[in-house]
Amino acid sequence: MSSKSYIQIPRTSRFAIVGAGPAGVHFAHLLAKQGFNNITVLEADDHVGGKSFTVTEGNIPYDMGTVLLTTSTYGPVFDLLENEDPENKPVPFPDSPKKNYCVIMGSSQTGVSDKDNKTFTDRRVWSLKQTMLDSVPAFLRPITPLMFPGIKILLAARRYRALHEKIFGGKFKYGMPPSPPSDWSLLNMTALQFLEKHRLKALIAMFRISVQLNGYGVLESIPAFYAIWWMHPDLVDQSCRAHLQKKPILFGTSKGFQHLWETIAAKLSVEKGVKFLVNAPVSKVTRHPDSTATVEYTQNGILGNLDVDYVVMAVDLSKYVNIIPKLTSVESKLFTTQYTSSVYASTLYKSDPGPFEFPMEMFPDRMTPIAKFDESAGNFGHCHTYRNARLMLRPRPDKGNVTWGPDALGRQQRVAYQFLDRPLQDAVIEAKNFTQKLRGDFEIAGHSNVEIKVQKTWNYFPRFTQQGLIEEIPWKIKEIQGDTNTFWLGSSLTISNL
């Protein structure tokens, strides 16, 4: 399959970029670097950055969307931070390799009750115990030392790399695979089925944390393609080395991820004349026979029209492709038949301290795979992770295994994360349901006198169905980039905007 590697566009061309999330801002940045000087970015929200949304209090950034970077997969973002936002330093989470930095709660398989807020398991210990359950026969478990699952993980990581290269025809840097798999029979299954089929059960616990608890689908239902795209072999190897070397691989930023995109946008406005229109939802894009287009939008109650030569759709295409009413037959087949997504909620709240305070508390069992969700399902939208940004960014002051000293005393501010494995329906109703579940989860966690400060509910991880992948839609979209003077980007086409 071929795709365009170079498209000739006159530098005087007028661009409208719909969406000022990371994809839209970065595309404007790349255009400006190439000498284009007539660029307008339109954003429906009141800020740039999209899901890279940060609330800063007391010099501590509480990232509600983008939270973590790893050096093996986010090299370009580290470069942007260094070159475009140098005051916003990558900050390694100092205690992340140490015991009880991240703990597992409510994991019944490893002996922790969901309603027990005083019993926890260090994430690394949980991973070994879970790997024991996933990959060691029951009759051998009583006589198997806990270090043995660690060896199985290392061996599985080697097999995984070899299989990954076989599926995609060789090595490639993290990002969208440059070409589709040559044999879809190796991938025409869920992520869990893939790990089981290919003797990779020792990696299930790692995938639960890195794929599932990041909101990129439940292993029992997400297509294997997305799981192995996200879990690049370099990331798997780096995770293994980090456990052995006890070095942090997770980074936040000193000013939050939204700060990066705001800084780039501000520089583009001042230095390159790029126009950013916020609170400006686009209602319609009309593409004319002469290869120009008119973008209709509303800003502060005033209707506006923007005549351009190229339109860049940097929005969630599973929801907003219909702002172009006349799609070509090819576009219609690619963008309207095989999309799905999930729902993700992030809630910033303050409460009295719980029985223990940790930087991260995770409940992997709460993302129970249910084929058809409904509001009566017991695991409908429960909180699966609590994150305390203040503790994440500060080293423990003592040498103990649990406490964070004075930082763990007094009122605590955290972000709670909830997930549903189906597309967003009504944002207001979804937020109400999430909040109702969350109140019960706070009570179980022992978080009292709760003050909810900010809540974001997103249509999350827009993606193609298994059938859409088999039809090779992501690569076909690469082939039509620039056709009808339209470009398509963002998380709808790549597993993450970053």
Short mmCIF file of C-alpha atoms in Angstrom, two decimals:
data_model
loop_
_atom_site.label_atom_id
_atom_site.label_comp_id
_atom_site.label_asym_id
_atom_site.label_seq_id
_atom_site.Cartn_x
_atom_site.Cartn_y
_atom_site.Cartn_z
CA MET A 1 0.00 0.00 0.00
CA SER A 2 1.40 3.38 -0.98
CA SER A 3 0.75 6.72 0.69
CA LYS A 4 1.68 10.29 -0.06
CA SER A 5 5.09 11.22 1.30
CA TYR A 6 5.13 14.77 -0.05
CA ILE A 7 2.38 17.20 -1.03
CA GLN A 8 3.22 20.44 -2.83
CA ILE A 9 1.32 23.43 -1.43
CA PRO A 10 1.98 27.11 -2.23
CA ARG A 11 3.29 29.00 0.81
CA THR A 12 0.59 31.64 0.31
CA SER A 13 -2.20 29.11 0.90
CA ARG A 14 -4.81 29.89 3.54
CA PHE A 15 -5.31 27.20 6.21
CA ALA A 16 -8.15 26.64 8.67
CA ILE A 17 -7.35 24.13 11.40
CA VAL A 18 -10.45 22.88 13.21
CA GLY A 19 -9.46 21.96 16.75
CA ALA A 20 -6.72 23.38 19.02
CA GLY A 21 -5.79 20.21 20.85
CA PRO A 22 -2.22 18.88 20.64
CA ALA A 23 -2.72 17.76 17.02
CA GLY A 24 -4.10 21.10 15.85
CA VAL A 25 -1.54 23.24 17.68
CA HIS A 26 1.34 21.05 16.55
CA PHE A 27 0.17 21.06 12.93
CA ALA A 28 0.01 24.87 13.02
CA HIS A 29 3.53 24.84 14.46
CA LEU A 30 4.79 22.62 11.64
CA LEU A 31 3.10 24.72 8.96
CA ALA A 32 4.61 27.92 10.36
CA LYS A 33 8.07 26.33 10.40
CA GLN A 34 7.62 25.58 6.69
CA GLY A 35 6.91 29.24 5.94
CA PHE A 36 3.11 29.26 5.74
CA ASN A 37 1.81 32.56 7.08
CA ASN A 38 -1.98 32.48 6.73
CA ILE A 39 -3.16 30.04 9.38
CA THR A 40 -6.28 30.20 11.55
CA VAL A 41 -6.98 27.69 14.32
CA LEU A 42 -10.58 27.41 15.56
CA GLU A 43 -11.40 25.88 18.94
CA ALA A 44 -14.86 25.29 20.42
CA ASP A 45 -13.59 25.35 24.01
CA ASP A 46 -12.27 28.38 25.87
CA HIS A 47 -8.66 27.15 25.84
CA VAL A 48 -6.13 25.36 23.69
CA GLY A 49 -4.72 21.97 24.57
CA GLY A 50 -7.77 19.71 24.24
CA LYS A 51 -7.51 16.78 26.62
CA SER A 52 -4.13 18.09 27.77
CA PHE A 53 -6.04 20.06 30.39
CA THR A 54 -4.27 21.26 33.54
CA VAL A 55 -5.50 22.89 36.74
CA THR A 56 -2.65 24.52 38.66
CA GLU A 57 -2.89 25.23 42.39
CA GLY A 58 0.00 26.08 44.70
CA ASN A 59 2.50 25.62 41.85
CA ILE A 60 1.37 22.01 41.47
CA PRO A 61 -0.06 21.04 38.06
CA TYR A 62 -3.04 18.70 38.26
CA ASP A 63 -3.22 17.19 34.79
CA MET A 64 -6.72 15.99 34.06
CA GLY A 65 -5.97 14.36 30.71
CA THR A 66 -2.38 13.82 29.61
CA VAL A 67 -0.47 12.77 32.74
CA LEU A 68 2.67 10.81 31.95
CA LEU A 69 5.53 10.65 29.49
CA THR A 70 7.94 7.79 28.94
CA THR A 71 11.28 8.31 27.22
CA SER A 72 10.79 5.30 24.93
CA THR A 73 7.58 6.56 23.31
CA TYR A 74 7.37 10.34 23.68
CA GLY A 75 10.68 11.58 22.25
CA PRO A 76 9.07 14.31 20.08
CA VAL A 77 7.19 15.71 23.10
CA PHE A 78 10.42 15.93 25.10
CA ASP A 79 11.92 17.81 22.13
CA LEU A 80 8.99 20.25 22.05
CA LEU A 81 9.32 20.88 25.78
CA GLU A 82 13.02 21.60 25.41
CA ASN A 83 12.75 23.80 22.33
CA GLU A 84 9.39 25.54 22.71
CA ASP A 85 8.62 25.57 26.44
CA PRO A 86 12.01 25.34 28.22
CA GLU A 87 10.63 26.58 31.56
CA ASN A 88 8.28 23.60 31.63
CA LYS A 89 10.77 20.95 32.69
CA PRO A 90 10.20 17.19 32.40
CA VAL A 91 10.05 15.98 35.99
CA PRO A 92 10.80 12.32 36.77
CA PHE A 93 8.43 10.96 39.35
CA PRO A 94 11.14 10.51 41.99
CA ASP A 95 9.82 7.53 43.91
CA SER A 96 8.19 5.64 41.05
CA PRO A 97 10.60 2.65 41.20
CA LYS A 98 10.29 2.40 44.98
CA LYS A 99 7.93 0.28 47.00
CA ASN A 100 4.39 1.56 47.52
CA TYR A 101 4.67 4.50 45.13
CA CYS A 102 1.83 2.97 43.17
CA VAL A 103 -0.41 0.51 45.00
CA ILE A 104 -3.13 -1.87 43.89
CA MET A 105 -6.39 -1.81 45.81
CA GLY A 106 -9.42 -4.03 45.45
CA SER A 107 -7.75 -6.84 43.53
CA SER A 108 -9.67 -9.91 44.65
CA GLN A 109 -7.50 -12.29 42.66
CA THR A 110 -4.46 -11.35 44.71
CA GLY A 111 -6.35 -11.29 48.00
CA VAL A 112 -7.43 -7.66 48.42
CA SER A 113 -11.09 -6.81 48.93
CA ASP A 114 -12.54 -3.89 46.97
CA LYS A 115 -14.13 -2.51 50.13
CA ASP A 116 -10.98 -2.78 52.25
CA ASN A 117 -9.34 0.66 52.25
CA LYS A 118 -6.52 -0.37 54.57
CA THR A 119 -5.11 -3.30 52.61
CA PHE A 120 -2.95 -2.64 49.58
CA THR A 121 -0.34 -4.34 47.41
CA ASP A 122 2.68 -2.69 45.86
CA ARG A 123 2.13 -2.58 42.10
CA ARG A 124 5.28 -4.55 41.32
CA VAL A 125 4.37 -7.25 43.82
CA TRP A 126 0.84 -7.31 42.38
CA SER A 127 2.27 -7.69 38.87
CA LEU A 128 4.29 -10.72 39.97
CA LYS A 129 1.35 -12.26 41.81
CA GLN A 130 -0.98 -11.60 38.90
CA THR A 131 1.56 -13.03 36.46
CA MET A 132 1.72 -16.11 38.67
CA LEU A 133 -2.05 -16.48 38.33
CA ASP A 134 -2.03 -15.76 34.61
CA SER A 135 0.86 -17.98 33.53
CA VAL A 136 1.71 -20.61 36.15
CA PRO A 137 -0.50 -23.74 36.48
CA ALA A 138 -2.47 -23.83 39.73
CA PHE A 139 -0.83 -26.99 41.02
CA LEU A 140 2.65 -25.38 40.72
CA ARG A 141 1.86 -22.04 42.37
CA PRO A 142 2.36 -23.17 45.99
CA ILE A 143 5.96 -24.23 45.24
CA THR A 144 6.86 -21.46 42.79
CA PRO A 145 9.02 -18.59 44.18
CA LEU A 146 7.71 -15.08 43.50
CA MET A 147 10.80 -14.21 41.45
CA PHE A 148 9.88 -16.87 38.86
CA PRO A 149 7.09 -14.78 37.25
CA GLY A 150 9.68 -12.02 36.76
CA ILE A 151 11.77 -14.39 34.66
CA LYS A 152 8.68 -15.36 32.67
CA ILE A 153 7.99 -11.65 32.00
CA LEU A 154 11.51 -11.13 30.62
CA LEU A 155 11.26 -14.19 28.37
CA ALA A 156 7.79 -13.14 27.18
CA ALA A 157 9.14 -9.67 26.36
CA ARG A 158 11.70 -11.24 24.01
CA ARG A 159 9.05 -13.33 22.28
CA TYR A 160 6.80 -10.29 22.05
CA ARG A 161 9.43 -8.23 20.23
CA ALA A 162 10.05 -11.01 17.72
CA LEU A 163 6.31 -11.43 17.12
CA HIS A 164 5.78 -7.67 16.81
CA GLU A 165 8.47 -7.48 14.12
CA LYS A 166 6.98 -10.46 12.32
CA ILE A 167 3.50 -8.91 12.28
CA PHE A 168 4.65 -5.52 10.98
CA GLY A 169 7.51 -6.69 8.76
CA GLY A 170 10.36 -5.30 10.83
CA LYS A 171 11.23 -2.62 13.36
CA PHE A 172 9.84 0.91 13.43
CA LYS A 173 9.86 3.79 15.89
CA TYR A 174 6.88 4.30 18.16
CA GLY A 175 3.93 5.63 16.22
CA MET A 176 1.44 4.39 13.71
CA PRO A 177 2.77 1.24 12.00
CA PRO A 178 3.97 2.38 8.56
CA SER A 179 2.09 -0.42 6.82
CA PRO A 180 -0.75 -2.76 7.80
CA PRO A 181 -0.03 -6.29 9.04
CA SER A 182 0.58 -8.74 6.22
CA ASP A 183 -1.42 -11.45 8.03
CA TRP A 184 -4.48 -10.25 9.93
CA SER A 185 -5.11 -13.75 11.26
CA LEU A 186 -2.39 -13.03 13.83
CA LEU A 187 -4.38 -10.02 15.08
CA ASN A 188 -8.03 -10.71 14.33
CA MET A 189 -8.89 -11.09 18.02
CA THR A 190 -9.01 -9.18 21.27
CA ALA A 191 -5.86 -8.14 23.12
CA LEU A 192 -6.37 -10.81 25.77
CA GLN A 193 -6.90 -13.51 23.16
CA PHE A 194 -3.72 -12.34 21.42
CA LEU A 195 -1.62 -12.64 24.58
CA GLU A 196 -3.08 -16.06 25.36
CA LYS A 197 -2.74 -17.41 21.84
CA HIS A 198 0.90 -16.37 21.44
CA ARG A 199 2.16 -17.66 24.82
CA LEU A 200 2.44 -14.14 26.24
CA LYS A 201 0.27 -14.58 29.35
CA ALA A 202 3.16 -13.28 31.46
CA LEU A 203 2.57 -9.83 29.94
CA ILE A 204 -1.14 -9.64 30.82
CA ALA A 205 -0.56 -7.76 34.10
CA MET A 206 1.70 -5.24 32.33
CA PHE A 207 -0.92 -4.68 29.64
CA ARG A 208 -3.66 -4.30 32.30
CA ILE A 209 -1.75 -1.37 33.78
CA SER A 210 -0.32 0.26 30.65
CA VAL A 211 -3.24 -0.23 28.23
CA GLN A 212 -6.37 -0.75 30.28
CA LEU A 213 -5.80 1.64 33.18
CA ASN A 214 -4.70 4.34 30.72
CA GLY A 215 -8.13 4.16 29.15
CA TYR A 216 -7.07 2.48 25.90
CA GLY A 217 -9.62 -0.27 26.11
CA VAL A 218 -10.37 -3.35 28.18
CA LEU A 219 -8.16 -6.29 27.21
CA GLU A 220 -11.17 -8.56 26.83
CA SER A 221 -12.73 -6.31 24.17
CA ILE A 222 -10.13 -4.00 22.58
CA PRO A 223 -8.74 -5.18 19.21
CA ALA A 224 -5.27 -6.65 19.64
CA PHE A 225 -3.94 -4.21 17.04
CA TYR A 226 -4.44 -1.21 19.32
CA ALA A 227 -2.87 -2.91 22.33
CA ILE A 228 0.29 -3.88 20.49
CA TRP A 229 0.46 -0.46 18.79
CA TRP A 230 0.44 1.25 22.19
CA MET A 231 2.71 -1.35 23.80
CA HIS A 232 5.64 -0.89 21.47
CA PRO A 233 8.43 -3.40 22.20
CA ASP A 234 10.69 -0.53 23.26
CA LEU A 235 8.17 0.41 25.95
CA VAL A 236 7.89 -3.20 27.13
CA ASP A 237 11.68 -3.54 27.30
CA GLN A 238 12.04 -0.22 29.10
CA SER A 239 9.44 -1.24 31.66
CA CYS A 240 11.32 -4.47 32.32
CA ARG A 241 14.65 -2.67 32.68
CA ALA A 242 13.13 -0.07 34.99
CA HIS A 243 11.95 -2.79 37.38
CA LEU A 244 15.39 -4.39 37.40
CA GLN A 245 17.40 -1.16 37.66
CA LYS A 246 14.90 0.63 39.89
CA LYS A 247 15.06 3.78 37.79
CA PRO A 248 12.08 6.03 37.03
CA ILE A 249 10.74 5.95 33.48
CA LEU A 250 7.66 8.08 34.13
CA PHE A 251 7.81 11.86 33.75
CA GLY A 252 5.40 14.67 34.39
CA THR A 253 6.08 18.32 33.69
CA SER A 254 6.75 21.15 36.11
CA LYS A 255 3.96 23.35 34.71
CA GLY A 256 1.57 20.76 33.27
CA PHE A 257 0.99 19.52 29.76
CA GLN A 258 -1.52 22.20 28.78
CA HIS A 259 1.21 24.80 29.37
CA LEU A 260 3.21 23.35 26.46
CA TRP A 261 0.40 23.82 23.94
CA GLU A 262 -0.53 27.24 25.33
CA THR A 263 3.09 28.37 25.03
CA ILE A 264 3.43 27.13 21.46
CA ALA A 265 0.14 28.82 20.53
CA ALA A 266 1.24 32.10 22.12
CA LYS A 267 4.55 32.03 20.25
CA LEU A 268 2.83 31.26 16.97
CA SER A 269 0.45 34.18 17.48
CA VAL A 270 3.18 36.69 18.29
CA GLU A 271 6.00 35.50 16.05
CA LYS A 272 4.19 33.96 13.08
CA GLY A 273 0.84 35.73 13.02
CA VAL A 274 -1.15 32.52 13.48
CA LYS A 275 -4.71 33.34 14.59
CA PHE A 276 -6.23 31.29 17.40
CA LEU A 277 -10.00 31.69 17.83
CA VAL A 278 -11.26 30.09 21.06
CA ASN A 279 -14.94 29.79 22.01
CA ALA A 280 -15.42 29.41 18.27
CA PRO A 281 -17.23 26.15 17.47
CA VAL A 282 -17.32 25.30 13.78
CA SER A 283 -20.79 24.43 12.50
CA LYS A 284 -20.13 23.76 8.84
CA VAL A 285 -17.33 23.36 6.30
CA THR A 286 -18.33 23.82 2.67
CA ARG A 287 -15.79 22.70 0.09
CA HIS A 288 -16.25 24.43 -3.26
CA PRO A 289 -15.59 23.14 -6.80
CA ASP A 290 -12.69 25.60 -7.22
CA SER A 291 -10.80 23.78 -4.39
CA THR A 292 -11.45 26.51 -1.83
CA ALA A 293 -13.60 26.11 1.27
CA THR A 294 -15.72 28.21 3.60
CA VAL A 295 -15.65 27.52 7.34
CA GLU A 296 -18.69 28.72 9.29
CA TYR A 297 -18.30 29.28 13.02
CA THR A 298 -19.78 31.18 15.94
CA GLN A 299 -17.75 33.26 18.39
CA ASN A 300 -19.33 35.16 21.26
CA GLY A 301 -22.72 34.80 19.62
CA ILE A 302 -21.54 36.27 16.33
CA LEU A 303 -21.58 34.21 13.15
CA GLY A 304 -18.36 34.17 11.18
CA ASN A 305 -17.17 32.88 7.79
CA LEU A 306 -13.61 32.05 6.89
CA ASP A 307 -12.59 31.46 3.27
CA VAL A 308 -9.56 29.19 2.96
CA ASP A 309 -7.67 26.97 0.56
CA TYR A 310 -7.09 24.03 2.92
CA VAL A 311 -9.07 22.59 5.82
CA VAL A 312 -7.40 20.56 8.57
CA MET A 313 -9.75 18.40 10.62
CA ALA A 314 -7.94 18.03 13.96
CA VAL A 315 -11.02 16.99 15.92
CA ASP A 316 -12.67 13.79 17.12
CA LEU A 317 -13.84 12.48 13.76
CA SER A 318 -16.08 9.90 15.38
CA LYS A 319 -18.25 12.83 16.50
CA TYR A 320 -17.53 15.82 14.27
CA VAL A 321 -16.88 14.61 10.73
CA ASN A 322 -20.47 15.64 9.94
CA ILE A 323 -19.54 19.34 9.98
CA ILE A 324 -18.51 18.59 6.41
CA PRO A 325 -21.97 17.83 4.97
CA LYS A 326 -20.75 16.67 1.56
CA LEU A 327 -18.16 13.98 2.04
CA THR A 328 -16.82 12.15 -0.98
CA SER A 329 -17.87 8.53 -1.31
CA VAL A 330 -14.39 7.45 -0.20
CA GLU A 331 -14.45 9.77 2.82
CA SER A 332 -17.92 8.63 3.78
CA LYS A 333 -16.86 4.99 3.79
CA LEU A 334 -13.73 5.75 5.82
CA PHE A 335 -15.22 8.07 8.42
CA THR A 336 -18.84 7.09 8.98
CA THR A 337 -19.05 3.31 9.11
CA GLN A 338 -16.45 1.79 11.44
CA TYR A 339 -15.82 4.26 14.29
CA THR A 340 -16.32 3.66 18.00
CA SER A 341 -14.96 5.22 21.21
CA SER A 342 -15.04 5.16 25.01
CA VAL A 343 -16.03 7.56 27.77
CA TYR A 344 -13.47 8.88 30.24
CA ALA A 345 -14.02 11.16 33.21
CA SER A 346 -11.40 12.99 35.27
CA THR A 347 -12.44 14.65 38.53
CA LEU A 348 -10.28 16.97 40.61
CA TYR A 349 -11.39 16.90 44.22
CA LYS A 350 -10.24 17.70 47.73
CA SER A 351 -10.91 15.66 50.85
CA ASP A 352 -9.65 14.78 54.29
CA PRO A 353 -6.79 12.26 54.13
CA GLY A 354 -7.62 8.59 53.77
CA PRO A 355 -6.27 5.75 55.92
CA PHE A 356 -3.10 5.90 53.79
CA GLU A 357 -1.90 8.35 51.18
CA PHE A 358 -0.08 7.20 48.05
CA PRO A 359 0.87 8.98 44.80
CA MET A 360 -1.24 6.48 42.84
CA GLU A 361 -3.93 4.00 43.89
CA MET A 362 -5.30 1.65 41.23
CA PHE A 363 -8.30 -0.69 41.14
CA PRO A 364 -7.78 -2.91 38.06
CA ASP A 365 -10.76 -5.14 38.90
CA ARG A 366 -13.12 -2.19 38.52
CA MET A 367 -12.63 -2.16 34.77
CA THR A 368 -14.54 -5.41 34.52
CA PRO A 369 -15.12 -6.53 30.94
CA ILE A 370 -18.86 -6.38 30.31
CA ALA A 371 -19.88 -6.93 26.71
CA LYS A 372 -22.95 -4.71 27.01
CA PHE A 373 -22.84 -1.95 29.60
CA ASP A 374 -25.92 -0.61 31.29
CA GLU A 375 -26.56 1.48 34.38
CA SER A 376 -27.50 -1.55 36.46
CA ALA A 377 -24.11 -3.16 35.90
CA GLY A 378 -22.14 -3.17 39.14
CA ASN A 379 -18.98 -1.81 37.55
CA PHE A 380 -20.60 1.01 35.59
CA GLY A 381 -18.06 3.84 35.69
CA HIS A 382 -16.40 3.17 39.05
CA CYS A 383 -13.18 5.02 39.83
CA HIS A 384 -10.23 2.89 38.74
CA THR A 385 -7.36 5.24 39.71
CA TYR A 386 -6.68 7.99 42.24
CA ARG A 387 -3.67 10.22 41.57
CA ASN A 388 -2.15 12.62 44.08
CA ALA A 389 0.00 15.01 42.01
CA ARG A 390 1.66 16.59 45.04
CA LEU A 391 2.97 13.25 46.27
CA MET A 392 3.90 12.15 42.74
CA LEU A 393 6.25 15.09 42.26
CA ARG A 394 7.94 15.01 45.67
CA PRO A 395 10.29 12.38 47.08
CA ARG A 396 9.37 10.69 50.31
CA PRO A 397 11.01 12.54 53.20
CA ASP A 398 11.58 9.41 55.30
CA LYS A 399 13.05 5.98 54.60
CA GLY A 400 9.87 4.10 55.38
CA ASN A 401 7.75 2.21 52.92
CA VAL A 402 4.47 4.05 53.35
CA THR A 403 4.38 7.63 54.58
CA TRP A 404 5.10 10.87 52.75
CA GLY A 405 5.55 12.84 55.97
CA PRO A 406 3.86 16.26 56.23
CA ASP A 407 2.71 16.08 52.60
CA ALA A 408 0.33 13.26 53.55
CA LEU A 409 -1.29 15.26 56.35
CA GLY A 410 -4.21 17.65 56.12
CA ARG A 411 -6.56 18.10 53.18
CA GLN A 412 -5.50 16.17 50.08
CA GLN A 413 -6.18 17.06 46.47
CA ARG A 414 -6.37 14.23 43.93
CA VAL A 415 -7.64 13.39 40.47
CA ALA A 416 -10.01 10.43 40.14
CA TYR A 417 -10.39 8.59 36.81
CA GLN A 418 -13.42 6.67 35.53
CA PHE A 419 -13.99 4.74 32.31
CA LEU A 420 -16.81 3.30 30.22
CA ASP A 421 -16.20 1.05 27.22
CA ARG A 422 -18.76 2.68 24.92
CA PRO A 423 -19.13 6.02 23.11
CA LEU A 424 -20.21 9.19 24.92
CA GLN A 425 -23.95 9.76 24.72
CA ASP A 426 -25.10 12.80 26.71
CA ALA A 427 -22.25 14.60 28.51
CA VAL A 428 -24.50 16.07 31.21
CA ILE A 429 -26.15 12.75 32.03
CA GLU A 430 -22.81 10.92 31.88
CA ALA A 431 -21.25 13.40 34.33
CA LYS A 432 -24.17 12.95 36.73
CA ASN A 433 -23.83 9.15 36.62
CA PHE A 434 -20.08 9.33 37.08
CA THR A 435 -20.45 11.64 40.08
CA GLN A 436 -23.00 9.35 41.70
CA LYS A 437 -20.67 6.36 41.39
CA LEU A 438 -17.72 8.44 42.52
CA ARG A 439 -19.43 9.49 45.75
CA GLY A 440 -19.78 5.83 46.69
CA ASP A 441 -16.16 5.17 45.77
CA PHE A 442 -15.00 8.06 47.96
CA GLU A 443 -16.83 6.51 50.88
CA ILE A 444 -15.17 3.13 50.28
CA ALA A 445 -11.74 4.80 50.01
CA GLY A 446 -12.23 6.67 53.28
CA HIS A 447 -12.09 10.09 51.59
CA SER A 448 -14.44 12.23 53.68
CA ASN A 449 -15.65 15.85 53.47
CA VAL A 450 -15.22 15.77 49.70
CA GLU A 451 -15.23 18.96 47.62
CA ILE A 452 -15.44 18.32 43.88
CA LYS A 453 -13.62 21.15 42.12
CA VAL A 454 -13.42 20.29 38.40
CA GLN A 455 -14.84 17.42 36.36
CA LYS A 456 -14.16 16.65 32.71
CA THR A 457 -16.10 14.04 30.76
CA TRP A 458 -14.68 13.17 27.37
CA ASN A 459 -15.47 11.04 24.37
CA TYR A 460 -12.19 9.19 24.62
CA PHE A 461 -9.94 7.10 22.41
CA PRO A 462 -11.95 7.33 19.16
CA ARG A 463 -10.89 4.34 17.10
CA PHE A 464 -11.88 1.92 14.38
CA THR A 465 -13.66 -1.34 14.96
CA GLN A 466 -11.95 -4.66 14.27
CA GLN A 467 -13.65 -4.77 10.87
CA GLY A 468 -12.44 -1.24 10.12
CA LEU A 469 -8.89 -2.29 10.92
CA ILE A 470 -9.13 -5.36 8.70
CA GLU A 471 -10.34 -3.03 5.95
CA GLU A 472 -7.12 -1.07 6.64
CA ILE A 473 -8.92 2.24 7.11
CA PRO A 474 -6.05 3.98 9.01
CA TRP A 475 -3.69 3.45 6.07
CA LYS A 476 -6.32 4.34 3.48
CA ILE A 477 -6.73 7.69 5.26
CA LYS A 478 -3.01 8.29 4.74
CA GLU A 479 -3.60 7.84 1.01
CA ILE A 480 -6.27 10.56 0.84
CA GLN A 481 -4.41 13.21 2.88
CA GLY A 482 -4.65 16.46 0.93
CA ASP A 483 -7.37 15.22 -1.43
CA THR A 484 -10.21 17.76 -1.78
CA ASN A 485 -7.74 20.10 -0.02
CA THR A 486 -8.48 18.44 3.31
CA PHE A 487 -6.21 16.92 5.94
CA TRP A 488 -7.33 14.56 8.70
CA LEU A 489 -5.44 14.27 11.98
CA GLY A 490 -5.63 13.73 15.70
CA SER A 491 -6.38 10.94 18.13
CA SER A 492 -9.16 9.68 15.83
CA LEU A 493 -6.46 8.34 13.53
CA THR A 494 -3.57 7.70 15.93
CA ILE A 495 -3.97 6.02 19.28
CA SER A 496 -2.95 9.23 21.09
CA ASN A 497 -2.59 12.85 19.96
CA LEU A 498 0.79 12.86 21.66
#
